[in-house]
Every structure is written in structure tokens, then in C-alpha cells.
């Protein structure tokens, strides 16, 4: 069979790949996308979206338990885990079929199957019906990543889970161990803890949510402990002894090994890029611990091969992948797009309370030699937060004392994952503290705390 020729072939239909394909098609390029499992990738099917659906259920459950605080009555509150999971899967399915529709609408050729790159500009796809050969001058690799598994701590789907098992749990954990306190670990710890699991989080570094600002991490730890979670930092799970109904974890902490029994373990210790078996090394691509090394325009060093999203440099976030997809499509079409800057990409964690941040932490800013001005504002000083019954949280802003440039913003509390974008836009527009101070924030809103945090950095705070 003769090879089908395209201008662009995208490998992987997650939030990086499918967005790259849409943009390429919009720019008049003949585009094909290859996907081996499901449209929308991990994000829509097994990641960002279904976890948010589940976390929403636990948030509503948490609010129902607090009904009395709001002058409401709710008796015999309980949950049906199967129904919670069913709703989450339904949300994922709806979005998955939406991506299929977008491909049709944008005239992108979809090829379902496993891709390899036998030579520059060539893609071979193993499909149900046999092998298809595709050619294109430009190939965008968006193959994503999967959960990293540590030796001896591998998931079995029964008692030891990855995020995938945790989204379709075979049972409700009674005593849960979560290994790793990044966004994925903490979101699952928060979900199951809220539903009543006795939850312990083990983190090898000296604090949970280690990429966040230290003050935010400390605030989060205090909140989680108040909710009954146990946190073990500077600790390492050395091995797991598995039985039919329990797992005994050997945890090294403070130089000693302790044993603790759990009925369920979730491993969330990072990711590995899906880059093996594609033929990348033979083409001359450089890999660093499974991730393809690229320049700031996602060029791999192999002519016509671009790599975006979780298969290349971090931060490994869906919105970064999508933005890179658009950037690369515009580059291929002859445009001159700006590179995606990691420090302008916000990170959001949907635990309870939520955590969101963009830019440099206070420590990182000082490390880079900036003289900083730091502002803080607590939720307890905000009328809307009190009216919502959410007085726990804070907003922290970090400025360059010399220029007034906003270097970073860090938040914890209700709805901060929605608020952070205000600072992201501000940073993109190269705003200064003066611009932010002169901006009128609507009242009563949580966003007023963003204003107050800026004022606080310059000793002009009003409401504390």
C-alpha cells in the first residue's frame, strides 16, 4: 500500500497532540494524528479531568458534613463510591468523544494504532487492520508519560495502586498509604481522606508539595493534619510485604526502619516518558532519563522532529503541552511564535484546600540573586471568604524590589486554582506592582486578596 503523505503528523492525541493537530489544520496544513489508546490521552481519560470530577464529589461530601455551619440540615450523610467513580468516568467519556468530534470538524485524519519512526519524515502505524505508512516533512511527538514504578513498590491493582487504579478503585481503602506528595499523590490523599480513609503520606524530601513555596507547603501540611492525615517527610518506603488483605510497609525515617500496616497503597513517585520503542535514538534524538532533550521551541535536533508535553522538559502539565502544540504548529507554518517559558506556567493542585502558584518561590528568587519584597494576605481578612465559610488560606506575592516585577505568586485556599490566572496574565503583560495596585478589584470577591497581597509587599495593606 502506498504511503499517505501529510504536511504534519502528530503522534499522541493527548492535550498536547490534539491541540497541535487542530492548530496545524487551522493554518492550512494537511494533518494526521496517531493515537494508540484513547483520544484526549491520559489528561482527559485517566488524569486531570476524571480526578477533578472525583475531587468535586469529595468536596460536596465535605460541605454536606458542614451543613450545620450554613444553617442547613443534612442527616445520615453517606456516599456511594461506585456512583462517584461512575460519574467521573462519564465526565471523561463525554470529553473523549468531544475530541473525536473536534478532529472531524478540523479535518484531521485520525489513525488509531501504535507508531514507530523508521526514518526521518516517516511514521509506521500498527493498526487493527495491519500496517499503515505515513510520511510528512514535520512530525510532532506528543506521546506523554506514565507513572514511574520503583523496584519492589510496583502496582498490582489489588492492594498497590497507581493513579489509574485509584480512579477505578476495586475497594474503598480503610487504611491508606500514599507514596509521594506531589500534585497527584496529594490529590488522591485528599480525596480518600475526605471519604474517611485513615491516610498517611510519605515524602522522601523534607516537606510535602516540594515544588511549592515553603510557606504554602507548611500551611498545607497543617491543614491536612487537622483533617486527620498523617504526614511523614524525609521518609522512604524501602519495601512492601504483600498479603491478600494487607500490605506491610517498611518505612525508613530518621535513620530507623519502621513497619506500618495498610490495606491499600497508592504510588505517586513521578513519571517516565513514553519514548521507548519509537526508534528515536536511531534517528539521533538525545534522551535524558527517558525525556527527549529539546530547545525552547521544542526542536529535537533531528530535522523536522518536534517533541512537546510530557515527553520532553518539564513542568509536566497539560496546559504547557497544549501551548507547546500551538507554538510548534505555528513554527511549522512559517510563523515566529514566542517560546513557552516554564516560569510563566501556573501549577494547580486540587486538594482541600486548593494550592496554586506561578513563577519563582521566595527561596528561588533569593537564590537567583533578587532583592525581594514579599506580600501576604490571609483568607480570614476577606469578606467573601468568610461568607463562603472558607476562612483558611493565604496569598503570597514575591516582587523584585528594584524593578517592581512580579516574580512569583503562591496561594492556598478555596478556589485559588481559578484565581492564579490573574497573576499569570499580569506576568505575561510584564506588569509591575504599580499596575497591580492601581487595578480595581471587584468587591466582594476572593480576588481582592490578590490586590491586598500586592499592597502588603509595599507596606500599604488595608484590611489587616
XYZ file of C-alpha atoms in Angstrom:
464
model
C 0.000 0.000 0.000
C 1.346 3.438 -0.936
C 2.272 5.763 1.909
C -0.166 8.554 2.725
C 1.530 11.940 2.636
C 0.811 14.810 5.042
C 2.345 18.169 5.952
C 2.285 17.288 9.664
C 1.917 14.012 11.555
C 1.193 14.219 15.284
C 1.905 11.133 17.409
C -0.274 11.058 20.520
C -3.736 12.606 20.946
C -3.466 13.988 24.481
C -3.812 17.710 25.307
C -0.518 18.410 23.532
C -1.095 16.345 20.416
C -4.747 17.000 19.633
C -4.321 20.758 20.145
C -1.237 20.757 17.887
C -3.269 18.923 15.221
C -6.162 21.411 15.417
C -3.856 24.426 15.157
C -1.871 22.886 12.281
C -5.103 22.223 10.402
C -6.370 25.758 11.086
C -3.144 27.037 9.500
C -3.898 25.104 6.312
C -1.536 22.179 6.880
C -2.675 18.671 5.909
C -2.595 16.910 9.267
C -2.800 13.358 10.627
C -2.844 12.259 14.252
C -1.871 8.798 15.513
C -3.231 7.503 18.846
C -2.800 4.036 20.324
C -5.395 4.150 23.120
C -7.872 6.960 23.564
C -8.484 10.437 22.190
C -7.681 13.021 24.850
C -4.811 10.956 26.250
C -4.159 10.489 29.958
C -5.369 14.001 30.838
C -8.950 13.524 29.675
C -9.259 9.810 30.359
C -7.102 8.969 33.388
C -5.694 12.238 34.712
C -6.691 15.870 35.081
C -10.370 15.562 34.233
C -11.635 12.403 35.998
C -9.632 13.275 39.149
C -11.306 16.702 39.274
C -14.714 15.033 38.918
C -13.914 12.735 41.872
C -12.475 15.576 43.952
C -15.641 17.586 43.309
C -17.666 14.707 44.806
C -15.488 14.651 47.926
C -15.713 18.456 48.191
C -19.527 18.325 48.112
C -19.449 15.480 50.669
C -17.210 17.599 52.909
C -19.647 20.545 52.582
C -22.629 18.299 53.380
C -20.912 17.309 56.619
C -20.628 21.023 57.423
C -24.304 21.743 56.627
C -24.947 22.936 60.190
C -22.339 25.727 59.772
C -24.510 27.166 56.994
C -27.787 26.868 58.904
C -28.776 23.798 56.895
C -29.844 20.301 57.882
C -28.494 17.139 56.300
C -28.889 13.848 58.130
C -27.413 10.379 57.555
C -24.848 11.696 55.084
C -23.032 8.990 53.180
C -21.604 8.262 49.761
C -21.666 5.545 47.125
C -18.104 5.092 45.850
C -19.259 3.202 42.746
C -21.552 6.077 41.814
C -18.769 8.632 42.418
C -16.489 6.643 40.097
C -19.283 6.212 37.524
C -19.819 9.984 37.394
C -16.077 10.555 36.972
C -15.871 8.020 34.117
C -18.931 9.619 32.467
C -17.260 13.048 32.520
C -14.112 11.549 30.958
C -16.146 9.751 28.272
C -18.024 12.916 27.338
C -14.778 14.809 26.780
C -13.132 11.904 24.973
C -15.893 11.840 22.353
C -15.633 15.647 22.176
C -12.012 15.349 20.999
C -13.062 12.892 18.282
C -15.644 15.437 17.125
C -13.011 18.219 17.074
C -10.750 16.096 14.865
C -13.593 15.586 12.367
C -14.576 19.257 12.454
C -10.974 20.312 11.768
C -10.478 17.684 9.013
C -7.636 15.946 10.850
C -7.043 12.338 9.703
C -7.145 10.035 12.745
C -5.136 6.788 12.665
C -5.664 4.503 15.666
C -2.621 2.349 16.358
C 0.952 2.157 17.628
C 3.504 4.377 15.873
C 7.201 3.951 15.172
C 9.598 6.283 13.348
C 11.632 4.075 10.956
C 13.299 7.083 9.300
C 13.175 10.882 9.151
C 9.778 12.029 7.919
C 8.264 8.548 8.103
C 5.776 7.012 10.519
C 4.689 3.371 10.524
C 1.453 2.617 12.374
C 0.434 -0.848 13.528
C -3.372 -0.822 13.423
C -6.054 -3.496 13.929
C -6.160 -3.938 10.161
C -2.398 -4.197 9.569
C 0.305 -1.602 8.954
C -0.103 1.907 7.576
C 2.759 4.021 6.244
C 2.558 7.806 6.641
C 5.048 10.454 5.530
C 5.436 14.131 6.425
C 8.217 16.698 6.471
C 7.221 17.576 10.050
C 6.458 15.188 12.885
C 5.249 16.302 16.322
C 5.876 13.755 19.048
C 3.336 14.075 21.882
C 3.488 10.597 23.405
C 3.148 11.729 27.026
C 4.263 9.813 30.089
C 3.193 7.139 32.552
C 3.592 6.548 36.282
C 7.114 5.785 37.423
C 7.334 2.483 39.280
C 10.048 1.904 41.852
C 11.546 -1.589 42.216
C 9.692 -3.527 44.914
C 6.893 -0.952 45.022
C 5.269 -1.920 41.692
C 1.496 -1.699 41.453
C -0.557 -4.898 41.286
C -4.015 -3.307 41.056
C -5.223 -5.173 44.141
C -3.535 -3.658 47.187
C -0.904 -1.470 45.495
C -2.247 1.094 43.025
C -1.087 3.678 40.508
C -3.297 6.706 39.738
C -5.229 4.558 37.209
C -6.291 2.021 39.840
C -7.097 4.857 42.254
C -9.579 6.257 39.690
C -11.472 2.949 39.423
C -10.806 1.524 42.895
C -11.503 -2.192 43.482
C -12.366 -1.310 47.106
C -12.605 1.694 49.422
C -9.322 1.992 51.361
C -9.691 1.929 55.141
C -6.022 2.489 55.912
C -4.207 4.134 53.018
C -0.529 4.843 52.340
C 0.286 7.387 49.633
C 3.908 7.355 48.463
C 4.872 10.768 47.074
C 3.397 14.174 47.894
C 3.430 15.923 44.539
C 0.129 17.039 42.998
C -1.071 13.511 42.100
C -0.252 11.964 45.490
C -1.778 14.817 47.457
C -4.966 14.926 45.355
C -5.638 11.221 45.960
C -4.679 11.517 49.634
C -7.145 14.420 49.949
C -9.933 12.548 48.112
C -9.721 9.299 50.097
C -9.051 11.065 53.413
C -12.211 13.169 52.947
C -14.207 9.974 52.314
C -12.955 8.584 55.618
C -9.800 6.605 54.843
C -7.124 6.749 57.534
C -4.448 8.306 55.300
C -0.652 8.517 55.625
C 1.543 10.382 53.130
C 5.253 9.575 52.836
C 7.576 12.077 51.138
C 11.296 11.494 50.614
C 12.084 15.243 50.589
C 11.904 17.462 53.658
C 8.352 18.728 53.032
C 5.153 17.876 51.172
C 4.333 19.592 47.864
C 8.080 20.190 47.485
C 7.849 22.336 44.321
C 5.652 24.890 46.115
C 6.817 27.831 48.212
C 7.901 26.610 51.671
C 5.236 28.709 53.464
C 2.479 27.226 51.312
C 3.785 23.685 51.961
C 3.776 24.337 55.706
C 0.229 25.742 55.576
C -0.945 22.715 53.557
C 0.651 20.276 56.000
C -1.074 21.962 58.933
C -4.450 21.818 57.123
C -4.048 18.157 56.165
C -3.044 17.162 59.696
C -6.096 18.992 61.036
C -8.171 16.809 58.673
C -6.614 13.721 60.246
C -3.952 12.953 57.658
C -0.560 11.694 58.812
C 2.466 13.188 57.090
C 5.916 11.586 57.112
C 8.554 13.798 55.454
C 12.227 12.849 54.965
C 10.971 9.265 54.839
C 11.388 6.469 52.321
C 9.363 3.333 51.686
C 12.042 0.621 51.385
C 9.802 -2.361 50.662
C 6.239 -3.647 50.721
C 5.263 -7.079 52.031
C 2.004 -8.019 50.316
C -0.668 -10.292 51.748
C -4.184 -10.990 50.444
C -5.805 -8.373 52.668
C -2.977 -6.058 53.734
C 0.391 -4.539 52.875
C 3.195 -4.099 55.400
C 5.332 -1.096 54.502
C 8.921 -0.805 55.702
C 9.481 2.939 56.058
C 12.889 4.430 56.785
C 12.580 7.615 58.810
C 15.228 9.324 60.935
C 17.731 6.542 60.216
C 15.439 3.789 61.540
C 13.133 1.435 59.646
C 9.563 1.238 60.981
C 6.858 -1.161 59.800
C 3.290 0.018 59.294
C 0.282 -1.949 58.057
C -2.115 -0.644 55.407
C -4.883 -2.193 53.333
C -4.077 -0.025 50.286
C -1.024 1.760 48.877
C -1.021 4.411 46.127
C 2.343 5.015 44.462
C 2.763 8.540 43.021
C 6.526 8.929 42.668
C 6.827 10.773 39.379
C 6.619 9.922 35.703
C 8.540 8.239 32.874
C 8.175 9.490 29.295
C 6.645 7.147 26.692
C 9.645 7.422 24.384
C 10.924 3.841 24.095
C 10.284 1.629 21.077
C 9.698 4.578 18.721
C 13.135 4.498 17.113
C 14.202 7.900 18.461
C 17.815 7.016 19.280
C 18.390 5.646 15.777
C 17.179 8.995 14.366
C 19.715 10.833 16.546
C 17.419 12.280 19.244
C 19.022 12.810 22.661
C 17.257 11.409 25.729
C 17.723 12.426 29.353
C 16.163 9.875 31.772
C 13.502 8.948 29.172
C 12.678 12.586 28.244
C 13.698 13.883 24.788
C 16.028 16.869 25.040
C 14.675 19.860 23.075
C 15.394 23.566 22.639
C 12.905 26.205 23.814
C 10.918 25.826 20.577
C 10.562 22.044 21.150
C 13.003 21.163 18.350
C 14.690 17.822 18.987
C 17.835 18.404 16.936
C 16.532 15.868 14.393
C 15.359 17.752 11.306
C 11.551 18.027 11.199
C 11.024 16.295 14.574
C 9.454 18.287 17.394
C 8.681 16.962 20.870
C 6.061 18.527 23.155
C 4.415 17.933 26.539
C 5.339 15.182 28.975
C 7.764 13.512 26.525
C 10.181 16.437 26.919
C 11.345 19.009 29.520
C 9.083 19.915 32.469
C 6.971 21.239 34.003
C 4.833 18.225 33.021
C 1.430 19.884 32.845
C -1.389 19.568 30.316
C -1.684 23.305 29.681
C 2.046 23.548 28.898
C 1.664 20.689 26.389
C -1.291 22.405 24.662
C 0.538 25.708 24.428
C 3.641 24.000 23.021
C 1.429 22.245 20.461
C 0.127 25.597 19.208
C 3.644 27.094 19.205
C 5.089 24.217 17.143
C 2.193 24.258 14.643
C 2.775 27.990 14.109
C 6.512 27.447 13.724
C 5.929 24.746 11.069
C 3.508 27.065 9.231
C 6.275 29.693 8.987
C 5.336 31.854 11.968
C 7.618 33.267 14.675
C 5.922 32.271 17.950
C 7.441 33.094 21.337
C 8.831 30.108 23.239
C 6.848 28.811 26.227
C 8.588 29.976 29.412
C 8.400 27.477 32.295
C 8.232 30.250 34.910
C 5.071 31.629 33.307
C 3.213 28.329 33.662
C 0.943 28.018 36.679
C 0.695 24.826 38.685
C -2.624 23.853 40.308
C -3.322 21.152 42.899
C -6.981 20.371 43.610
C -6.667 19.042 47.150
C -8.639 20.572 50.006
C -7.545 23.381 50.469
C -6.515 24.047 46.859
C -2.968 25.126 46.008
C -1.864 27.225 43.027
C 1.312 29.043 42.059
C 3.211 30.687 39.223
C 6.798 31.895 38.877
C 9.543 31.796 41.477
C 9.187 30.834 45.114
C 10.655 33.291 47.615
C 13.656 30.956 48.149
C 14.278 30.541 44.385
C 14.079 34.299 43.811
C 16.684 34.925 46.528
C 18.826 32.093 45.147
C 18.824 33.851 41.780
C 20.148 36.976 43.447
C 16.968 39.092 43.518
C 16.399 41.563 46.324
C 12.749 40.718 47.066
C 9.682 42.357 48.512
C 7.141 39.830 49.783
C 3.452 40.420 50.498
C 0.936 38.134 52.199
C -2.785 38.257 52.824
C -4.867 35.743 54.808
C -8.324 34.487 53.770
C -9.597 35.419 57.245
C -9.283 39.103 56.251
C -11.550 38.722 53.214
C -15.334 39.214 53.409
C -16.173 36.804 50.567
C -14.028 34.013 52.070
C -15.820 34.385 55.415
C -19.248 34.463 53.696
C -18.305 31.265 51.839
C -17.300 29.637 55.118
C -13.731 29.260 53.801
C -11.581 31.401 56.102
C -8.483 29.186 55.823
C -5.852 30.178 53.299
C -3.358 32.779 52.201
C -1.969 34.543 49.150
C 1.706 35.383 48.859
C 3.362 37.588 46.223
C 7.073 37.993 45.506
C 8.391 41.114 43.752
C 11.776 42.308 42.554
C 12.495 45.245 44.890
C 14.471 47.062 42.168
C 12.008 46.940 39.256
C 8.651 46.035 40.795
C 8.442 42.963 38.544
C 6.119 40.226 39.828
C 8.483 37.263 40.232
C 6.039 34.783 41.710
C 2.631 34.255 43.304
C 1.650 31.429 45.648
C -1.785 30.622 47.061
C -3.591 28.134 49.223
C -7.329 28.134 49.950
C -10.748 27.938 48.310
C -10.832 28.421 44.510
C -7.198 29.551 44.216
C -6.818 27.392 41.087
C -9.193 29.874 39.407
C -7.591 32.978 40.955
C -3.993 32.264 39.899
C -4.705 33.191 36.278
C -4.953 36.869 37.245
C -1.287 36.854 38.193
C -0.382 34.736 35.128
C -1.892 37.378 32.832
C -0.179 40.114 34.868
C 3.193 38.411 34.487
C 2.699 37.888 30.750
C 1.913 41.593 30.326
C 5.074 42.443 32.315
C 3.054 44.199 34.956
C 4.680 45.993 37.888
C 3.483 46.386 41.465
C 2.214 49.865 40.495
C -0.086 48.452 37.777
C -1.478 45.851 40.178
C -2.032 48.412 42.935
C -3.887 50.726 40.546
C -6.136 47.921 39.271
C -9.644 47.993 40.785
C -10.664 44.538 42.014
C -14.418 43.879 42.373
C -15.997 43.548 45.827
C -16.879 41.206 47.410
C -14.602 38.659 45.740
C -11.744 36.388 46.708
C -9.684 38.230 44.082
C -9.447 41.270 46.394
C -6.889 39.276 48.399
C -4.625 39.331 45.345
C -4.716 43.125 45.484
C -4.113 43.191 49.245
C -1.148 40.816 48.967
C 0.499 43.212 46.486
C -0.246 46.170 48.789
C 1.254 44.242 51.698
C 4.547 43.759 49.847
C 4.848 47.560 49.790
C 3.549 48.216 53.332
C 0.230 49.587 52.054
C -2.120 46.750 53.043
C -5.604 47.935 54.088
C -7.540 45.061 55.649
C -5.117 43.520 58.144
